[in-house]
Amino acid sequence: MLKQLLAGVALCVGLAQQASAQLPPKRELRGVWIATVENIDWPSRRGLPTEQQKQEFIDLLNQMQRNGMNAVVAQIRPVTDAFYASPYEPWSEYLTGTQGQAPNPYYDPLQFMIEETHKRGMEFHAWFNPYRAVFNVSRNNVAPNHITRLKPQWFLTYDNKKYFDPGIPEVRTYVTMIVRDVVKRYDIDAVHFDDYFYPYRVPGKEFPDYVSYRLYGNGVMKDDWRRANVDAIIEMLSTAIKAEKPWVKFGISPFGVWRDRSKDPEGSYTRGGMTNYDDLYADILKWLKKGWIDYAAPQLYWERGHRLADYEVLLNWWSQHGYGRNIFIGHGVYRIGSSAAWKNPDELPRQIEEVRTLNTVQGSIFYSAKSFRGNPLGIEDSLRNHFYKYPALRPLMPWLPNTTPYPPYFIDAFEKQGGLEIHWSDDDTSGRTKQYVLYRFEQNESINVSDPTKILAILPQSSDPEYKDLTYVKGKLYTYVVTALDRLQNESPLSEPLRMQIQNGKTTFVFEP
């Protein structure tokens, strides 16, 4: 109980420090989940024409961009099917209405999603479900080439769903091959798994992995054997992803409780519910300690003060269990309005504030995209006008390849109708420059690029970069600087400043160190 009280004190102190600082973080992950299973977020329904599918995704991205997001986590393999041109698994029924049927007119949704996301300067995390194979066995709508038909011995039915048996070594090899194929062929920024490893328990029903346990258990206690099976695939996937592309991140979004304190001295002050370790057989802390994953995004979908799983208790617990990796907090936007606590318009904003008080937590991911529809209790207003009013770079992961780009340099500036047009260039022939950050400072203001309120724009790399400052006021003297970012958001040194001065009644531009 003392630890719980201390956690609350730490939050209060942190909030006071945050209020006094008044600056938003310059680096922060601001992500949103886009679920495709059962058409939760996109496409809105099965069988939409190609152009309508595309337009819906563009509209969704534009909305999330207005909300200040800098990453999307899009589900591309909901039930051992594909939102991309897979040589191994059939097209998803959530696209066309029929599993195995390609979009018509043809397009590759994953390629399209990545390109549109990157156009907006956002990161694309490809979300896979590793073990779920058939969402509803009763519907019996599985394509002839689906792996459940080709390798029926790999699958178990539990609670009217079909799952891979994680205890079979060939299953781990197969799933790793599927993920590696996507990493190799597509320009994704991260591989993402949610909390579904062994399925959530159903009261009175045991997961029927008796045969694989008898074959491969080797006398180990069943719970430990199941955890070892999940450990094995996480380690395999980590190795495969980094072997293919060392810069691609690997993230897990676990259920919000690792283990209760009553069962483990390292556990959280929560009680009575399901846990990753004991029920889903996912030892997320082990994966963080071993460095197999780059981030964890625990799903803290409870409110502050919840009787069994208090948001603040869990936030503090996760902030202390990142082991040097990034921690992003999963927020339940879908909960807004669902109970008395969630009818409070301050609930989610306070959660975001509290995330920002902890320097071992690097951002937030919101579930899910459609939950923002209609701006429930003003959450979009809170993001656009307050929390995410200014852009943010994504958090660094210094253990990944670190190739800081060369600084760009200004080449010209012109006063034009409606604003100031600024041109710059870079000498990067390595291809490491992916974006630019343009800052603007008022006359006599010191250059402080740690202040994100000074960021005018984060722009994609191009052969002839330019930007029109529409908020430029003729006659005012500004100083501009520009930096370059690699794909992991490592930032170059500053360019030489572009300063403005007035000579003989005319504005001139000076490039000086």
Short mmCIF file of C-alpha atoms in Angstrom, two decimals:
data_model
loop_
_atom_site.label_atom_id
_atom_site.label_comp_id
_atom_site.label_asym_id
_atom_site.label_seq_id
_atom_site.Cartn_x
_atom_site.Cartn_y
_atom_site.Cartn_z
CA MET A 1 0.00 0.00 0.00
CA LEU A 2 2.92 2.34 0.78
CA LYS A 3 4.19 1.91 -2.78
CA GLN A 4 0.73 2.78 -4.09
CA LEU A 5 0.68 5.98 -2.01
CA LEU A 6 4.18 6.91 -3.15
CA ALA A 7 3.11 6.39 -6.77
CA GLY A 8 0.28 8.87 -6.24
CA VAL A 9 2.65 11.39 -4.66
CA ALA A 10 5.06 10.99 -7.60
CA LEU A 11 2.23 11.75 -10.01
CA CYS A 12 1.21 14.89 -8.12
CA VAL A 13 4.79 16.16 -8.03
CA GLY A 14 5.18 15.35 -11.71
CA LEU A 15 1.98 17.18 -12.59
CA ALA A 16 3.15 20.26 -10.72
CA GLN A 17 6.47 20.17 -12.57
CA GLN A 18 4.64 19.78 -15.87
CA ALA A 19 2.35 22.71 -15.13
CA SER A 20 5.32 24.93 -14.31
CA ALA A 21 7.23 23.86 -17.41
CA GLN A 22 4.23 24.60 -19.68
CA LEU A 23 6.07 23.22 -22.71
CA PRO A 24 4.82 20.12 -24.51
CA PRO A 25 7.47 17.46 -25.15
CA LYS A 26 9.49 17.85 -28.32
CA ARG A 27 9.60 14.06 -28.72
CA GLU A 28 6.49 11.97 -28.15
CA LEU A 29 4.80 9.07 -29.90
CA ARG A 30 1.23 9.97 -30.78
CA GLY A 31 -0.27 6.88 -32.33
CA VAL A 32 -3.67 5.45 -33.20
CA TRP A 33 -4.77 1.87 -33.78
CA ILE A 34 -6.64 1.14 -37.00
CA ALA A 35 -8.43 -2.20 -36.60
CA THR A 36 -9.57 -4.12 -39.65
CA VAL A 37 -10.96 -7.30 -38.03
CA GLU A 38 -14.74 -7.29 -38.36
CA ASN A 39 -14.30 -3.90 -40.15
CA ILE A 40 -13.99 -2.10 -36.79
CA ASP A 41 -12.19 0.96 -38.22
CA TRP A 42 -11.43 0.35 -41.89
CA PRO A 43 -12.79 -0.37 -44.43
CA SER A 44 -16.22 0.60 -43.07
CA ARG A 45 -17.68 -2.58 -44.57
CA ARG A 46 -16.68 -5.54 -46.70
CA GLY A 47 -16.75 -5.31 -50.46
CA LEU A 48 -16.43 -1.56 -50.93
CA PRO A 49 -15.15 -0.46 -54.35
CA THR A 50 -11.40 0.11 -54.44
CA GLU A 51 -11.63 3.89 -54.76
CA GLN A 52 -14.01 4.11 -51.82
CA GLN A 53 -11.66 1.98 -49.69
CA LYS A 54 -8.80 4.29 -50.58
CA GLN A 55 -10.77 7.45 -49.90
CA GLU A 56 -11.91 6.18 -46.52
CA PHE A 57 -8.32 5.52 -45.50
CA ILE A 58 -7.19 8.94 -46.75
CA ASP A 59 -10.02 10.62 -44.84
CA LEU A 60 -9.09 8.70 -41.70
CA LEU A 61 -5.41 9.65 -42.03
CA ASN A 62 -6.29 13.29 -42.58
CA GLN A 63 -8.47 13.28 -39.48
CA MET A 64 -5.69 11.69 -37.40
CA GLN A 65 -3.17 14.15 -38.80
CA ARG A 66 -5.42 17.03 -37.71
CA ASN A 67 -5.55 15.40 -34.29
CA GLY A 68 -1.75 15.63 -34.13
CA MET A 69 -0.90 11.94 -34.57
CA ASN A 70 2.55 11.00 -35.85
CA ALA A 71 2.06 7.23 -36.15
CA VAL A 72 -0.61 4.73 -37.15
CA VAL A 73 -0.80 1.09 -36.10
CA ALA A 74 -2.76 -0.62 -38.86
CA GLN A 75 -3.95 -4.22 -38.67
CA ILE A 76 -2.79 -6.06 -41.80
CA ARG A 77 -3.25 -9.72 -40.74
CA PRO A 78 -6.35 -10.04 -38.58
CA VAL A 79 -7.14 -13.77 -39.01
CA THR A 80 -4.24 -15.43 -40.85
CA ASP A 81 -5.27 -13.51 -43.95
CA ALA A 82 -3.74 -10.53 -45.71
CA PHE A 83 -4.35 -6.86 -46.42
CA TYR A 84 -1.48 -7.17 -48.89
CA ALA A 85 -0.34 -9.33 -51.79
CA SER A 86 0.86 -12.36 -49.82
CA PRO A 87 2.40 -15.41 -51.50
CA TYR A 88 1.33 -17.49 -48.48
CA GLU A 89 -2.05 -16.33 -47.19
CA PRO A 90 -5.35 -15.37 -48.85
CA TRP A 91 -6.74 -11.87 -49.25
CA SER A 92 -8.82 -10.81 -46.27
CA GLU A 93 -12.60 -11.11 -46.40
CA TYR A 94 -12.75 -7.73 -44.63
CA LEU A 95 -11.56 -6.16 -47.88
CA THR A 96 -13.67 -7.80 -50.56
CA GLY A 97 -16.28 -9.79 -48.65
CA THR A 98 -14.80 -13.11 -49.78
CA GLN A 99 -11.59 -14.51 -48.35
CA GLY A 100 -9.09 -15.09 -51.14
CA GLN A 101 -10.65 -12.59 -53.53
CA ALA A 102 -8.32 -9.76 -54.59
CA PRO A 103 -9.46 -6.12 -54.69
CA ASN A 104 -11.05 -5.16 -58.00
CA PRO A 105 -9.84 -2.94 -59.56
CA TYR A 106 -6.62 -4.35 -58.16
CA TYR A 107 -4.41 -2.52 -55.72
CA ASP A 108 -2.14 -3.51 -52.83
CA PRO A 109 -3.75 -1.98 -49.70
CA LEU A 110 -0.60 -2.27 -47.59
CA GLN A 111 1.54 -0.51 -50.18
CA PHE A 112 -1.12 2.18 -50.49
CA MET A 113 -1.46 2.62 -46.70
CA ILE A 114 2.30 2.93 -46.21
CA GLU A 115 2.68 5.51 -48.99
CA GLU A 116 -0.22 7.65 -47.77
CA THR A 117 0.99 7.46 -44.16
CA HIS A 118 4.56 8.41 -45.08
CA LYS A 119 3.31 11.29 -47.25
CA ARG A 120 1.96 12.84 -44.07
CA GLY A 121 5.21 12.38 -42.15
CA MET A 122 3.68 9.64 -40.00
CA GLU A 123 5.17 6.29 -39.06
CA PHE A 124 3.51 3.03 -40.17
CA HIS A 125 3.39 0.13 -37.71
CA ALA A 126 2.18 -3.09 -39.34
CA TRP A 127 -0.08 -4.87 -36.84
CA PHE A 128 -0.19 -8.68 -37.07
CA ASN A 129 -2.26 -11.16 -35.09
CA PRO A 130 0.13 -14.08 -34.74
CA TYR A 131 -2.15 -16.94 -33.68
CA ARG A 132 -5.80 -16.15 -34.44
CA ALA A 133 -6.81 -18.04 -37.59
CA VAL A 134 -10.61 -18.11 -37.86
CA PHE A 135 -12.69 -15.46 -36.10
CA ASN A 136 -15.96 -17.39 -36.14
CA VAL A 137 -15.89 -21.12 -36.86
CA SER A 138 -19.68 -21.16 -37.33
CA ARG A 139 -19.49 -18.96 -40.43
CA ASN A 140 -17.25 -21.41 -42.32
CA ASN A 141 -16.05 -18.89 -44.91
CA VAL A 142 -12.42 -19.95 -45.14
CA ALA A 143 -10.66 -19.92 -48.52
CA PRO A 144 -9.45 -23.25 -49.99
CA ASN A 145 -5.79 -22.14 -49.70
CA HIS A 146 -6.09 -20.97 -46.08
CA ILE A 147 -3.47 -22.56 -43.84
CA THR A 148 -6.19 -24.08 -41.62
CA ARG A 149 -7.15 -26.25 -44.60
CA LEU A 150 -3.58 -26.99 -45.67
CA LYS A 151 -2.25 -27.81 -42.19
CA PRO A 152 -5.29 -28.67 -40.02
CA GLN A 153 -3.06 -30.42 -37.48
CA TRP A 154 -1.58 -27.03 -36.48
CA PHE A 155 -4.90 -25.65 -35.21
CA LEU A 156 -7.16 -25.85 -32.18
CA THR A 157 -10.75 -24.65 -31.76
CA TYR A 158 -11.53 -22.71 -28.59
CA ASP A 159 -14.60 -20.59 -27.86
CA ASN A 160 -15.84 -20.85 -31.48
CA LYS A 161 -12.54 -19.51 -32.84
CA LYS A 162 -9.65 -21.32 -34.43
CA TYR A 163 -6.06 -20.69 -33.25
CA PHE A 164 -2.62 -21.88 -34.17
CA ASP A 165 -1.25 -24.17 -31.47
CA PRO A 166 1.73 -22.17 -30.12
CA GLY A 167 3.28 -25.39 -28.79
CA ILE A 168 4.08 -26.75 -32.26
CA PRO A 169 7.58 -25.69 -33.44
CA GLU A 170 6.51 -25.56 -37.12
CA VAL A 171 3.86 -22.98 -36.21
CA ARG A 172 6.50 -20.63 -34.84
CA THR A 173 8.59 -21.08 -37.99
CA TYR A 174 5.57 -20.39 -40.20
CA VAL A 175 4.45 -17.22 -38.39
CA THR A 176 8.03 -15.91 -38.40
CA MET A 177 8.20 -16.49 -42.16
CA ILE A 178 4.97 -14.52 -42.68
CA VAL A 179 6.25 -11.52 -40.72
CA ARG A 180 9.69 -11.62 -42.28
CA ASP A 181 8.15 -11.59 -45.77
CA VAL A 182 6.35 -8.32 -45.01
CA VAL A 183 9.45 -6.74 -43.45
CA LYS A 184 11.46 -7.67 -46.54
CA ARG A 185 9.01 -6.48 -49.21
CA TYR A 186 7.35 -3.43 -47.67
CA ASP A 187 8.68 -0.16 -46.27
CA ILE A 188 7.10 -0.54 -42.84
CA ASP A 189 8.54 1.22 -39.78
CA ALA A 190 7.56 -1.37 -37.18
CA VAL A 191 6.07 -4.80 -36.60
CA HIS A 192 3.34 -4.69 -33.95
CA PHE A 193 1.53 -7.44 -32.00
CA ASP A 194 -1.33 -6.84 -29.61
CA ASP A 195 -2.26 -8.89 -26.51
CA TYR A 196 -3.50 -12.06 -28.22
CA PHE A 197 -1.01 -14.87 -27.68
CA TYR A 198 -2.67 -17.78 -25.95
CA PRO A 199 -6.36 -16.82 -26.05
CA TYR A 200 -8.19 -15.11 -23.21
CA ARG A 201 -9.55 -17.69 -20.79
CA VAL A 202 -13.17 -18.77 -21.02
CA PRO A 203 -14.57 -19.87 -17.63
CA GLY A 204 -14.82 -23.62 -17.38
CA LYS A 205 -12.98 -24.27 -20.65
CA GLU A 206 -9.35 -25.31 -20.95
CA PHE A 207 -7.33 -24.51 -24.06
CA PRO A 208 -7.10 -27.95 -25.74
CA ASP A 209 -3.34 -28.23 -26.35
CA TYR A 210 -3.05 -31.68 -24.76
CA VAL A 211 -1.42 -33.35 -27.76
CA SER A 212 1.33 -30.79 -28.30
CA TYR A 213 2.06 -30.70 -24.56
CA ARG A 214 2.45 -34.48 -24.53
CA LEU A 215 4.74 -34.30 -27.56
CA TYR A 216 6.86 -31.29 -26.65
CA GLY A 217 6.33 -30.61 -22.94
CA ASN A 218 9.40 -32.59 -21.77
CA GLY A 219 8.10 -32.78 -18.24
CA VAL A 220 7.94 -28.99 -17.77
CA MET A 221 4.92 -27.61 -15.93
CA LYS A 222 2.29 -26.71 -18.51
CA ASP A 223 2.12 -23.00 -17.64
CA ASP A 224 5.91 -22.66 -17.87
CA TRP A 225 5.92 -24.60 -21.14
CA ARG A 226 3.29 -22.29 -22.62
CA ARG A 227 5.30 -19.22 -21.60
CA ALA A 228 8.41 -20.77 -23.14
CA ASN A 229 6.51 -21.26 -26.41
CA VAL A 230 5.60 -17.58 -26.57
CA ASP A 231 9.11 -16.54 -25.52
CA ALA A 232 10.49 -18.66 -28.37
CA ILE A 233 8.46 -16.97 -31.10
CA ILE A 234 9.17 -13.46 -29.77
CA GLU A 235 12.91 -14.18 -29.82
CA MET A 236 12.68 -15.74 -33.29
CA LEU A 237 10.76 -12.77 -34.63
CA SER A 238 13.14 -10.26 -33.08
CA THR A 239 16.09 -11.97 -34.72
CA ALA A 240 14.33 -12.28 -38.10
CA ILE A 241 13.14 -8.65 -38.21
CA LYS A 242 16.55 -7.21 -37.36
CA ALA A 243 18.32 -9.58 -39.78
CA GLU A 244 16.10 -8.31 -42.59
CA LYS A 245 16.08 -4.59 -41.71
CA PRO A 246 17.85 -3.52 -38.49
CA TRP A 247 15.89 -0.25 -38.31
CA VAL A 248 12.43 -1.85 -38.25
CA LYS A 249 11.03 -1.68 -34.72
CA PHE A 250 9.31 -4.56 -32.95
CA GLY A 251 6.58 -3.59 -30.49
CA ILE A 252 4.06 -5.43 -28.34
CA SER A 253 0.82 -4.01 -26.92
CA PRO A 254 0.12 -6.26 -23.95
CA PHE A 255 -2.89 -6.47 -21.70
CA GLY A 256 -2.48 -3.74 -19.08
CA VAL A 257 -1.58 -5.98 -16.13
CA TRP A 258 1.61 -8.05 -16.25
CA ARG A 259 1.03 -9.79 -12.91
CA ASP A 260 -0.68 -9.01 -9.62
CA ARG A 261 1.41 -8.18 -6.58
CA SER A 262 -0.35 -10.97 -4.67
CA LYS A 263 1.36 -13.51 -6.95
CA ASP A 264 4.69 -11.80 -7.56
CA PRO A 265 6.66 -9.17 -5.60
CA GLU A 266 7.43 -7.48 -8.93
CA GLY A 267 3.74 -7.28 -9.84
CA SER A 268 1.39 -4.29 -9.67
CA TYR A 269 -1.10 -3.38 -6.94
CA THR A 270 -4.01 -4.75 -8.94
CA ARG A 271 -6.21 -7.69 -8.13
CA GLY A 272 -8.75 -10.14 -9.29
CA GLY A 273 -8.37 -9.88 -13.06
CA MET A 274 -6.61 -11.52 -15.94
CA THR A 275 -2.86 -11.05 -16.39
CA ASN A 276 -0.36 -11.43 -19.19
CA TYR A 277 1.88 -13.79 -17.28
CA ASP A 278 -0.65 -16.16 -15.72
CA ASP A 279 -3.43 -16.21 -18.31
CA LEU A 280 -2.03 -15.19 -21.71
CA TYR A 281 1.42 -16.73 -21.04
CA ALA A 282 3.14 -13.56 -22.24
CA ASP A 283 6.13 -12.64 -20.06
CA ILE A 284 6.43 -9.14 -21.45
CA LEU A 285 9.00 -8.09 -18.82
CA LYS A 286 11.35 -10.84 -19.94
CA TRP A 287 11.15 -9.61 -23.52
CA LEU A 288 11.96 -6.06 -22.44
CA LYS A 289 14.85 -7.18 -20.23
CA LYS A 290 16.30 -9.33 -23.01
CA GLY A 291 15.98 -6.54 -25.57
CA TRP A 292 13.87 -8.70 -27.88
CA ILE A 293 11.36 -5.89 -28.37
CA ASP A 294 11.84 -2.16 -28.89
CA TYR A 295 8.69 -0.93 -27.20
CA ALA A 296 5.73 -2.01 -25.11
CA ALA A 297 2.35 -0.27 -25.33
CA PRO A 298 0.30 -1.63 -22.41
CA GLN A 299 -3.44 -1.27 -22.83
CA LEU A 300 -4.45 0.82 -19.81
CA TYR A 301 -8.12 1.12 -20.66
CA TRP A 302 -9.26 1.67 -17.05
CA GLU A 303 -10.07 4.98 -15.40
CA ARG A 304 -8.18 6.71 -12.62
CA GLY A 305 -9.33 5.28 -9.30
CA HIS A 306 -10.64 2.00 -10.73
CA ARG A 307 -11.25 -0.40 -7.84
CA LEU A 308 -9.25 -3.33 -9.25
CA ALA A 309 -6.96 -1.82 -11.89
CA ASP A 310 -6.30 1.86 -11.20
CA TYR A 311 -4.94 3.73 -14.25
CA GLU A 312 -2.49 5.76 -12.15
CA VAL A 313 -1.14 2.71 -10.31
CA LEU A 314 -0.57 0.89 -13.60
CA LEU A 315 0.92 3.94 -15.33
CA ASN A 316 3.48 4.28 -12.56
CA TRP A 317 4.16 0.54 -12.55
CA TRP A 318 4.87 0.43 -16.29
CA SER A 319 6.99 3.57 -16.07
CA GLN A 320 9.30 1.60 -13.76
CA HIS A 321 9.43 -1.55 -15.90
CA GLY A 322 10.66 -0.46 -19.31
CA TYR A 323 14.25 -1.63 -18.80
CA GLY A 324 15.61 1.02 -21.15
CA ARG A 325 13.11 0.32 -23.94
CA ASN A 326 10.29 2.69 -24.93
CA ILE A 327 6.95 2.58 -23.12
CA PHE A 328 3.87 3.99 -24.81
CA ILE A 329 0.54 3.98 -22.99
CA GLY A 330 -2.53 2.55 -24.69
CA HIS A 331 -5.60 4.74 -24.01
CA GLY A 332 -9.20 3.57 -24.47
CA VAL A 333 -10.90 6.32 -26.44
CA TYR A 334 -13.72 3.84 -27.01
CA ARG A 335 -14.46 3.99 -23.26
CA ILE A 336 -15.57 7.64 -23.44
CA GLY A 337 -19.18 7.92 -22.26
CA SER A 338 -19.38 4.24 -21.26
CA SER A 339 -19.67 4.73 -17.46
CA ALA A 340 -19.94 7.48 -14.86
CA ALA A 341 -16.15 7.83 -14.69
CA TRP A 342 -15.87 7.98 -18.47
CA LYS A 343 -18.62 10.57 -18.76
CA ASN A 344 -16.18 12.99 -17.15
CA PRO A 345 -14.69 15.01 -20.05
CA ASP A 346 -11.44 15.38 -18.06
CA GLU A 347 -10.76 11.64 -17.70
CA LEU A 348 -8.77 11.03 -20.87
CA PRO A 349 -7.07 14.47 -20.91
CA ARG A 350 -5.85 13.85 -17.35
CA GLN A 351 -4.48 10.48 -18.41
CA ILE A 352 -2.50 12.12 -21.21
CA GLU A 353 -1.21 14.78 -18.80
CA GLU A 354 -0.05 12.11 -16.39
CA VAL A 355 1.83 10.25 -19.14
CA ARG A 356 3.77 13.44 -19.79
CA THR A 357 4.92 13.71 -16.17
CA LEU A 358 7.02 10.54 -16.44
CA ASN A 359 10.30 10.68 -18.32
CA THR A 360 10.39 6.89 -18.69
CA VAL A 361 7.15 6.93 -20.72
CA GLN A 362 7.52 8.23 -24.27
CA GLY A 363 3.99 8.69 -25.58
CA SER A 364 0.50 7.36 -26.18
CA ILE A 365 -1.44 5.16 -28.60
CA PHE A 366 -5.23 5.47 -28.83
CA TYR A 367 -7.77 2.70 -29.39
CA SER A 368 -9.22 3.12 -31.86
CA ALA A 369 -9.58 5.37 -34.89
CA LYS A 370 -13.37 5.23 -35.20
CA SER A 371 -13.76 6.16 -31.51
CA PHE A 372 -12.78 9.74 -32.36
CA ARG A 373 -15.79 10.05 -34.66
CA GLY A 374 -18.09 12.83 -33.53
CA ASN A 375 -15.46 14.33 -31.20
CA PRO A 376 -16.84 12.58 -28.06
CA LEU A 377 -16.70 14.87 -24.99
CA GLY A 378 -14.46 17.19 -27.00
CA ILE A 379 -11.44 14.84 -27.12
CA GLU A 380 -10.43 16.00 -30.61
CA ASP A 381 -10.59 19.61 -29.46
CA SER A 382 -8.34 18.75 -26.51
CA LEU A 383 -5.77 17.16 -28.82
CA ARG A 384 -5.88 19.78 -31.58
CA ASN A 385 -5.97 22.89 -29.39
CA HIS A 386 -3.92 21.78 -26.43
CA PHE A 387 -2.01 18.51 -26.15
CA TYR A 388 -1.05 18.05 -29.80
CA LYS A 389 -1.27 21.66 -30.96
CA TYR A 390 2.43 21.63 -31.82
CA PRO A 391 4.15 18.89 -33.82
CA ALA A 392 6.38 16.34 -32.10
CA LEU A 393 9.28 14.26 -33.28
CA ARG A 394 9.03 10.59 -32.41
CA PRO A 395 11.08 9.24 -29.50
CA LEU A 396 14.60 8.03 -30.14
CA MET A 397 15.65 4.38 -29.86
CA PRO A 398 19.43 4.72 -29.51
CA TRP A 399 20.01 0.94 -29.63
CA LEU A 400 18.83 0.91 -33.28
CA PRO A 401 21.08 2.06 -36.17
CA ASN A 402 22.01 5.67 -35.49
CA THR A 403 22.94 7.60 -38.63
CA THR A 404 22.54 11.29 -37.89
CA PRO A 405 22.13 13.16 -41.20
CA TYR A 406 24.25 16.10 -42.33
CA PRO A 407 22.74 19.53 -41.63
CA PRO A 408 20.88 21.22 -44.51
CA TYR A 409 21.61 24.82 -45.53
CA PHE A 410 19.45 27.71 -46.69
CA ILE A 411 19.87 28.91 -50.25
CA ASP A 412 17.21 31.61 -50.70
CA ALA A 413 14.12 33.35 -49.36
CA PHE A 414 11.52 35.49 -51.15
CA GLU A 415 8.70 37.66 -49.89
CA LYS A 416 5.64 36.62 -51.86
CA GLN A 417 1.99 37.41 -51.69
CA GLY A 418 0.64 35.67 -48.61
CA GLY A 419 3.93 34.79 -46.96
CA LEU A 420 7.66 34.09 -47.10
CA GLU A 421 8.96 31.38 -49.42
CA ILE A 422 12.07 29.66 -48.05
CA HIS A 423 14.40 27.36 -50.00
CA TRP A 424 17.13 25.09 -48.67
CA SER A 425 19.21 22.10 -49.75
CA ASP A 426 21.39 19.33 -48.37
CA ASP A 427 24.48 17.45 -49.49
CA ASP A 428 23.27 14.06 -48.28
CA THR A 429 24.11 11.48 -50.94
CA SER A 430 23.68 8.58 -48.49
CA GLY A 431 19.89 8.68 -48.56
CA ARG A 432 19.71 8.89 -44.77
CA THR A 433 17.80 12.20 -44.77
CA LYS A 434 14.07 11.46 -44.72
CA GLN A 435 12.55 14.68 -43.33
CA TYR A 436 13.34 18.27 -42.39
CA VAL A 437 12.36 20.27 -39.31
CA LEU A 438 11.93 24.01 -39.91
CA TYR A 439 12.05 26.29 -36.85
CA ARG A 440 11.23 30.00 -36.54
CA PHE A 441 12.24 32.42 -33.78
CA GLU A 442 11.20 36.01 -33.10
CA GLN A 443 13.66 38.93 -33.21
CA ASN A 444 16.17 38.82 -30.32
CA GLU A 445 14.83 35.42 -29.23
CA SER A 446 17.56 32.87 -28.48
CA ILE A 447 17.67 29.84 -30.77
CA ASN A 448 16.33 26.97 -28.70
CA VAL A 449 15.34 23.98 -30.82
CA SER A 450 14.27 22.07 -27.69
CA ASP A 451 11.12 24.19 -27.74
CA PRO A 452 8.58 22.46 -30.03
CA THR A 453 6.39 25.57 -30.16
CA LYS A 454 9.04 26.97 -32.50
CA ILE A 455 8.58 24.19 -35.07
CA LEU A 456 6.92 25.61 -38.17
CA ALA A 457 6.76 22.33 -40.05
CA ILE A 458 8.12 18.80 -40.35
CA LEU A 459 8.49 18.16 -44.08
CA PRO A 460 9.44 15.20 -46.29
CA GLN A 461 12.87 15.11 -47.90
CA SER A 462 12.83 16.26 -51.53
CA SER A 463 15.27 17.28 -54.24
CA ASP A 464 14.31 20.96 -54.02
CA PRO A 465 12.81 21.55 -50.58
CA GLU A 466 10.84 24.71 -49.95
CA TYR A 467 8.23 26.01 -47.54
CA LYS A 468 5.91 28.99 -47.60
CA ASP A 469 5.50 30.55 -44.16
CA LEU A 470 1.90 31.73 -44.29
CA THR A 471 2.13 33.27 -40.81
CA TYR A 472 5.03 35.52 -41.81
CA VAL A 473 4.32 39.18 -41.02
CA LYS A 474 5.99 41.66 -43.37
CA GLY A 475 8.27 44.02 -41.49
CA LYS A 476 8.85 41.66 -38.55
CA LEU A 477 12.34 40.23 -38.16
CA TYR A 478 12.57 36.47 -37.77
CA THR A 479 15.34 33.89 -37.59
CA TYR A 480 14.89 30.49 -39.23
CA VAL A 481 16.89 27.30 -38.80
CA VAL A 482 16.40 23.91 -40.41
CA THR A 483 17.57 20.41 -39.46
CA ALA A 484 17.39 16.97 -41.11
CA LEU A 485 15.96 13.73 -39.70
CA ASP A 486 16.77 10.14 -40.60
CA ARG A 487 13.96 7.56 -40.60
CA LEU A 488 14.43 6.93 -36.87
CA GLN A 489 14.14 10.67 -36.17
CA ASN A 490 17.78 11.23 -35.28
CA GLU A 491 18.22 14.97 -35.81
CA SER A 492 21.15 16.64 -37.54
CA PRO A 493 23.04 19.64 -36.18
CA LEU A 494 21.41 22.99 -36.95
CA SER A 495 21.81 24.74 -40.25
CA GLU A 496 23.36 28.18 -40.24
CA PRO A 497 20.54 30.60 -39.34
CA LEU A 498 18.57 32.53 -41.92
CA ARG A 499 18.26 35.99 -40.35
CA MET A 500 16.26 38.96 -41.56
CA GLN A 501 17.19 42.60 -41.36
CA ILE A 502 15.87 45.87 -42.76
CA GLN A 503 18.19 48.03 -44.87
CA ASN A 504 17.04 51.23 -46.54
CA GLY A 505 13.45 50.33 -45.75
CA LYS A 506 13.72 46.92 -47.43
CA THR A 507 13.82 43.45 -45.85
CA THR A 508 16.99 41.54 -46.65
CA PHE A 509 18.04 38.02 -45.74
CA VAL A 510 21.38 37.12 -44.20
CA PHE A 511 22.81 33.60 -44.01
CA GLU A 512 25.31 33.58 -41.17
CA PRO A 513 26.82 31.27 -38.58
#
